[in-house]
mmCIF file of C-alpha atoms in Angstrom:
data_model
loop_
_atom_site.group_PDB
_atom_site.id
_atom_site.type_symbol
_atom_site.label_atom_id
_atom_site.label_comp_id
_atom_site.label_asym_id
_atom_site.label_seq_id
_atom_site.Cartn_x
_atom_site.Cartn_y
_atom_site.Cartn_z
ATOM 1 C CA UNK A 22 25.943 17.809 -52.838
ATOM 2 C CA UNK A 23 27.329 20.374 -50.500
ATOM 3 C CA UNK A 24 30.680 21.171 -49.016
ATOM 4 C CA UNK A 25 31.566 23.897 -46.571
ATOM 5 C CA UNK A 26 34.713 24.632 -44.676
ATOM 6 C CA UNK A 27 35.156 26.513 -41.437
ATOM 7 C CA UNK A 28 38.242 26.550 -39.240
ATOM 8 C CA UNK A 29 39.437 27.993 -36.003
ATOM 9 C CA UNK A 30 43.168 28.461 -35.961
ATOM 10 C CA UNK A 31 43.000 26.682 -38.025
ATOM 11 C CA UNK A 32 39.889 24.701 -37.416
ATOM 12 C CA UNK A 33 39.039 23.215 -40.816
ATOM 13 C CA UNK A 34 35.313 22.648 -41.229
ATOM 14 C CA UNK A 35 34.519 20.561 -44.321
ATOM 15 C CA UNK A 36 30.890 19.636 -44.859
ATOM 16 C CA UNK A 37 30.410 17.051 -47.605
ATOM 17 C CA UNK A 38 27.418 15.009 -48.664
ATOM 18 C CA UNK A 39 28.110 11.435 -49.784
ATOM 19 C CA UNK A 40 25.196 11.561 -52.220
ATOM 20 C CA UNK A 41 26.292 12.496 -55.773
ATOM 21 C CA UNK A 42 24.898 15.497 -57.588
ATOM 22 C CA UNK A 43 22.689 14.275 -60.417
ATOM 23 C CA UNK A 44 23.394 17.180 -62.754
ATOM 24 C CA UNK A 45 25.421 20.351 -63.163
ATOM 25 C CA UNK A 46 22.448 22.596 -62.405
ATOM 26 C CA UNK A 47 22.150 24.245 -59.006
ATOM 27 C CA UNK A 48 20.287 21.840 -56.752
ATOM 28 C CA UNK A 49 20.411 23.785 -53.513
ATOM 29 C CA UNK A 50 21.843 26.869 -51.851
ATOM 30 C CA UNK A 51 22.490 28.020 -48.323
ATOM 31 C CA UNK A 52 20.210 30.986 -47.812
ATOM 32 C CA UNK A 53 21.363 31.606 -44.246
ATOM 33 C CA UNK A 54 24.507 30.415 -42.443
ATOM 34 C CA UNK A 55 25.187 31.697 -38.939
ATOM 35 C CA UNK A 56 28.300 30.747 -36.969
ATOM 36 C CA UNK A 57 28.514 31.580 -33.278
ATOM 37 C CA UNK A 58 31.726 30.865 -31.327
ATOM 38 C CA UNK A 59 31.969 31.311 -27.548
ATOM 39 C CA UNK A 60 35.608 31.361 -26.398
ATOM 40 C CA UNK A 61 35.144 31.274 -22.632
ATOM 41 C CA UNK A 62 37.079 28.156 -21.583
ATOM 42 C CA UNK A 63 36.695 25.396 -24.170
ATOM 43 C CA UNK A 64 35.112 26.855 -27.296
ATOM 44 C CA UNK A 65 31.394 26.283 -27.872
ATOM 45 C CA UNK A 66 30.525 26.328 -31.581
ATOM 46 C CA UNK A 67 27.080 26.555 -33.114
ATOM 47 C CA UNK A 68 26.167 26.518 -36.822
ATOM 48 C CA UNK A 69 22.611 27.489 -37.775
ATOM 49 C CA UNK A 70 22.152 26.491 -41.415
ATOM 50 C CA UNK A 71 19.252 26.969 -43.820
ATOM 51 C CA UNK A 72 19.320 24.957 -47.065
ATOM 52 C CA UNK A 73 16.895 25.736 -49.908
ATOM 53 C CA UNK A 74 15.871 23.275 -52.630
ATOM 54 C CA UNK A 75 16.231 24.978 -56.045
ATOM 55 C CA UNK A 76 14.886 22.208 -58.303
ATOM 56 C CA UNK A 77 11.440 20.774 -59.067
ATOM 57 C CA UNK A 78 12.029 17.499 -57.215
ATOM 58 C CA UNK A 79 12.558 16.704 -53.524
ATOM 59 C CA UNK A 80 16.179 16.748 -52.282
ATOM 60 C CA UNK A 81 17.456 14.559 -49.425
ATOM 61 C CA UNK A 82 20.668 15.911 -47.806
ATOM 62 C CA UNK A 83 21.761 12.381 -46.731
ATOM 63 C CA UNK A 84 25.045 11.802 -44.885
ATOM 64 C CA UNK A 85 27.148 14.887 -44.171
ATOM 65 C CA UNK A 86 30.669 15.185 -42.758
ATOM 66 C CA UNK A 87 32.321 18.065 -40.951
ATOM 67 C CA UNK A 88 36.121 17.821 -40.792
ATOM 68 C CA UNK A 89 37.908 19.612 -37.970
ATOM 69 C CA UNK A 90 41.651 20.140 -37.776
ATOM 70 C CA UNK A 91 43.874 22.439 -35.736
ATOM 71 C CA UNK A 92 46.951 23.962 -37.340
ATOM 72 C CA UNK A 93 49.153 25.607 -34.739
ATOM 73 C CA UNK A 94 52.736 26.889 -34.683
ATOM 74 C CA UNK A 95 55.353 24.906 -32.791
ATOM 75 C CA UNK A 96 56.187 26.451 -29.435
ATOM 76 C CA UNK A 97 59.179 26.778 -27.150
ATOM 77 C CA UNK A 98 57.482 26.869 -23.778
ATOM 78 C CA UNK A 99 54.655 29.367 -24.268
ATOM 79 C CA UNK A 100 56.321 31.202 -27.173
ATOM 80 C CA UNK A 101 55.219 30.296 -30.733
ATOM 81 C CA UNK A 102 57.924 29.742 -33.358
ATOM 82 C CA UNK A 103 57.142 31.820 -36.480
ATOM 83 C CA UNK A 104 56.611 30.054 -39.828
ATOM 84 C CA UNK A 105 56.155 26.595 -38.244
ATOM 85 C CA UNK A 106 53.030 24.501 -37.950
ATOM 86 C CA UNK A 107 51.703 21.237 -36.610
ATOM 87 C CA UNK A 108 48.406 19.624 -37.590
ATOM 88 C CA UNK A 109 46.302 17.642 -35.170
ATOM 89 C CA UNK A 110 42.751 16.412 -34.616
ATOM 90 C CA UNK A 111 40.264 18.352 -32.520
ATOM 91 C CA UNK A 112 38.689 17.020 -29.340
ATOM 92 C CA UNK A 113 34.895 17.273 -29.757
ATOM 93 C CA UNK A 114 32.350 16.862 -26.965
ATOM 94 C CA UNK A 115 28.607 17.383 -26.434
ATOM 95 C CA UNK A 116 27.747 17.059 -30.138
ATOM 96 C CA UNK A 117 24.134 17.708 -31.136
ATOM 97 C CA UNK A 118 22.627 17.948 -34.628
ATOM 98 C CA UNK A 119 18.968 18.874 -34.634
ATOM 99 C CA UNK A 120 16.126 20.901 -36.066
ATOM 100 C CA UNK A 121 13.155 22.283 -34.191
ATOM 101 C CA UNK A 122 11.273 18.987 -34.130
ATOM 102 C CA UNK A 123 13.967 16.357 -34.894
ATOM 103 C CA UNK A 124 17.286 15.109 -33.554
ATOM 104 C CA UNK A 125 19.550 13.712 -36.273
ATOM 105 C CA UNK A 126 21.913 10.779 -35.850
ATOM 106 C CA UNK A 127 25.493 11.985 -35.377
ATOM 107 C CA UNK A 128 28.907 10.698 -34.322
ATOM 108 C CA UNK A 129 32.541 11.802 -33.885
ATOM 109 C CA UNK A 130 35.425 9.856 -35.455
ATOM 110 C CA UNK A 131 39.137 10.680 -35.188
ATOM 111 C CA UNK A 132 40.937 10.031 -38.499
ATOM 112 C CA UNK A 133 44.686 10.564 -38.309
ATOM 113 C CA UNK A 134 45.367 14.289 -38.104
ATOM 114 C CA UNK A 135 41.730 15.440 -38.237
ATOM 115 C CA UNK A 136 38.394 14.790 -36.553
ATOM 116 C CA UNK A 137 35.190 14.034 -38.487
ATOM 117 C CA UNK A 138 31.694 14.894 -37.290
ATOM 118 C CA UNK A 139 29.265 12.703 -39.227
ATOM 119 C CA UNK A 140 25.496 13.156 -39.230
ATOM 120 C CA UNK A 141 22.548 11.951 -41.286
ATOM 121 C CA UNK A 142 19.516 13.848 -42.591
ATOM 122 C CA UNK A 143 17.106 11.571 -44.445
ATOM 123 C CA UNK A 144 14.156 13.946 -44.619
ATOM 124 C CA UNK A 145 13.272 15.334 -48.082
ATOM 125 C CA UNK A 146 13.285 19.060 -48.775
ATOM 126 C CA UNK A 147 10.376 19.801 -51.100
ATOM 127 C CA UNK A 148 10.794 21.992 -54.220
ATOM 128 C CA UNK A 149 11.239 25.636 -53.267
ATOM 129 C CA UNK A 150 11.234 24.820 -49.550
ATOM 130 C CA UNK A 151 13.973 25.134 -46.932
ATOM 131 C CA UNK A 152 15.451 22.980 -44.178
ATOM 132 C CA UNK A 153 16.715 24.629 -40.995
ATOM 133 C CA UNK A 154 19.058 22.693 -38.734
ATOM 134 C CA UNK A 155 21.731 23.271 -36.101
ATOM 135 C CA UNK A 156 25.120 21.680 -35.467
ATOM 136 C CA UNK A 157 26.369 22.358 -31.942
ATOM 137 C CA UNK A 158 29.398 21.097 -29.996
ATOM 138 C CA UNK A 159 32.315 21.950 -27.691
ATOM 139 C CA UNK A 160 35.877 21.774 -29.072
ATOM 140 C CA UNK A 161 39.464 22.703 -28.208
ATOM 141 C CA UNK A 162 39.934 24.932 -31.254
ATOM 142 C CA UNK A 163 41.491 27.998 -29.645
ATOM 143 C CA UNK A 164 45.202 28.812 -29.938
ATOM 144 C CA UNK A 165 45.813 29.974 -26.357
ATOM 145 C CA UNK A 166 48.927 31.526 -24.850
ATOM 146 C CA UNK A 167 49.748 33.224 -21.576
ATOM 147 C CA UNK A 168 48.184 36.567 -22.485
ATOM 148 C CA UNK A 169 46.514 36.012 -25.875
ATOM 149 C CA UNK A 170 44.116 33.611 -27.575
ATOM 150 C CA UNK A 171 43.233 33.477 -31.248
ATOM 151 C CA UNK A 172 40.630 31.902 -33.471
ATOM 152 C CA UNK A 173 40.698 31.886 -37.297
ATOM 153 C CA UNK A 174 37.597 30.858 -39.217
ATOM 154 C CA UNK A 175 37.957 30.104 -42.939
ATOM 155 C CA UNK A 176 34.607 29.610 -44.674
ATOM 156 C CA UNK A 177 34.521 27.947 -48.086
ATOM 157 C CA UNK A 178 31.767 26.284 -50.038
ATOM 158 C CA UNK A 179 30.940 24.543 -53.307
ATOM 159 C CA UNK A 180 27.405 25.952 -53.267
ATOM 160 C CA UNK A 181 26.310 29.570 -52.839
ATOM 161 C CA UNK A 182 26.029 31.034 -49.332
ATOM 162 C CA UNK A 183 23.637 33.925 -49.754
ATOM 163 C CA UNK A 184 23.870 35.287 -46.208
ATOM 164 C CA UNK A 185 26.778 34.582 -43.854
ATOM 165 C CA UNK A 186 27.042 35.872 -40.300
ATOM 166 C CA UNK A 187 29.919 35.044 -37.917
ATOM 167 C CA UNK A 188 30.043 36.124 -34.271
ATOM 168 C CA UNK A 189 32.904 35.419 -31.856
ATOM 169 C CA UNK A 190 32.454 36.211 -28.161
ATOM 170 C CA UNK A 191 34.990 36.143 -25.329
ATOM 171 C CA UNK A 192 35.328 37.491 -21.810
ATOM 172 C CA UNK A 193 38.804 38.742 -22.826
ATOM 173 C CA UNK A 194 39.467 42.026 -24.642
ATOM 174 C CA UNK A 195 39.397 42.058 -28.445
ATOM 175 C CA UNK A 196 42.778 43.378 -29.675
ATOM 176 C CA UNK A 197 42.885 42.307 -33.340
ATOM 177 C CA UNK A 198 40.379 41.311 -35.997
ATOM 178 C CA UNK A 199 40.623 40.718 -39.720
ATOM 179 C CA UNK A 200 38.478 41.858 -41.472
ATOM 180 C CA UNK A 201 37.968 44.710 -39.026
ATOM 181 C CA UNK A 202 34.496 44.456 -37.437
ATOM 182 C CA UNK A 203 32.343 47.147 -35.892
ATOM 183 C CA UNK A 204 31.994 47.065 -32.110
ATOM 184 C CA UNK A 205 33.959 45.461 -29.283
ATOM 185 C CA UNK A 206 33.077 41.880 -30.313
ATOM 186 C CA UNK A 207 33.790 40.675 -33.857
ATOM 187 C CA UNK A 208 30.700 40.145 -35.968
ATOM 188 C CA UNK A 209 31.095 39.729 -39.718
ATOM 189 C CA UNK A 210 28.392 39.610 -42.377
ATOM 190 C CA UNK A 211 28.585 38.851 -46.071
ATOM 191 C CA UNK A 212 28.030 36.232 -48.747
ATOM 192 C CA UNK A 213 30.257 33.662 -50.436
ATOM 193 C CA UNK A 214 29.750 32.429 -54.006
ATOM 194 C CA UNK A 215 30.201 28.830 -55.067
ATOM 195 C CA UNK A 216 33.886 27.940 -55.007
ATOM 196 C CA UNK A 217 34.791 30.969 -52.868
ATOM 197 C CA UNK A 218 36.605 31.100 -49.536
ATOM 198 C CA UNK A 219 37.051 33.832 -46.920
ATOM 199 C CA UNK A 220 39.050 34.028 -43.682
ATOM 200 C CA UNK A 221 37.999 35.656 -40.411
ATOM 201 C CA UNK A 222 40.466 36.071 -37.513
ATOM 202 C CA UNK A 223 39.919 37.375 -33.989
ATOM 203 C CA UNK A 224 42.562 37.728 -31.275
ATOM 204 C CA UNK A 225 41.753 38.443 -27.642
ATOM 205 C CA UNK A 226 44.001 39.461 -24.762
ATOM 206 C CA UNK A 227 43.733 39.644 -21.000
ATOM 207 C CA UNK A 228 45.575 42.983 -21.359
ATOM 208 C CA UNK A 229 43.505 46.167 -21.897
ATOM 209 C CA UNK A 230 44.847 46.731 -25.403
ATOM 210 C CA UNK A 231 43.037 48.724 -28.120
ATOM 211 C CA UNK A 232 42.208 47.111 -31.444
ATOM 212 C CA UNK A 233 45.584 46.966 -33.191
ATOM 213 C CA UNK A 234 46.492 46.929 -36.904
ATOM 214 C CA UNK A 235 48.654 43.795 -36.371
ATOM 215 C CA UNK A 236 48.465 40.758 -34.101
ATOM 216 C CA UNK A 237 48.660 41.714 -30.436
ATOM 217 C CA UNK A 238 51.091 38.976 -29.445
ATOM 218 C CA UNK A 239 53.569 40.237 -32.065
ATOM 219 C CA UNK A 240 53.351 43.794 -30.666
ATOM 220 C CA UNK A 241 53.651 42.670 -27.033
ATOM 221 C CA UNK A 242 56.433 40.094 -27.309
ATOM 222 C CA UNK A 243 58.277 42.170 -29.929
ATOM 223 C CA UNK A 244 58.223 45.213 -27.635
ATOM 224 C CA UNK A 245 59.325 43.106 -24.666
ATOM 225 C CA UNK A 246 62.219 41.663 -26.672
ATOM 226 C CA UNK A 247 63.249 45.141 -27.837
ATOM 227 C CA UNK A 248 63.271 46.390 -24.232
ATOM 228 C CA UNK A 249 65.426 43.432 -23.143
ATOM 229 C CA UNK A 250 67.904 44.104 -25.984
ATOM 230 C CA UNK A 251 68.110 47.835 -25.127
ATOM 231 C CA UNK A 252 68.678 47.087 -21.420
ATOM 232 C CA UNK A 253 71.356 44.539 -22.320
ATOM 233 C CA UNK A 254 73.169 47.080 -24.525
ATOM 234 C CA UNK A 255 73.000 49.722 -21.772
ATOM 235 C CA UNK A 256 74.374 47.223 -19.261
ATOM 236 C CA UNK A 257 77.287 46.312 -21.548
ATOM 237 C CA UNK A 258 78.163 49.980 -22.148
ATOM 238 C CA UNK A 259 78.200 50.706 -18.420
ATOM 239 C CA UNK A 260 80.677 47.869 -17.920
#
């Protein structure tokens, strides 16, 4: 019935029900979808999701799957190689799927180059009513370097998300965000129609950099390389 995707550089989050949709009419919508990512150490991710039943009969969400996959550039030492990528599963720990009064059955399965979080919700959502539940876990989703760490969160869906809110927190300094947020920590708000997808990227640095128009690691390592080249040219001229 429902499919979502969320990724963190690139974490690919794909939420899919195994129960078929009985008709082309809208059966449900996500009225509220909040993503909170804490990047201190291993990332802690929390999704607070509200699903609303739009039809005149009860809806049972059933078995859902979240697919997680990291896509990172190849590196030489600590330096990333531009325009390269490698895909790999995500290590997931401390998984919990629950609502206020229930804990739902859940498990983690590694499948080749991605990780699947599987959980089951067999409680009916009555016509016009909503179901609130939380998916929470720790995962190694952050692309970390010596001075910078980055998370990218694509969000896509095959049902409407009426209200989306994404917050990323870190004890490092925010130096790049796309789209540009307001404040020192990136918080984005919006909505995504059925079939839509949006990307949210935040980069943090241990350096006291301002919020830059381009990725901080490109500015830093590019400037460092330029300085090395200039010094090398000066040294050759002096010889």
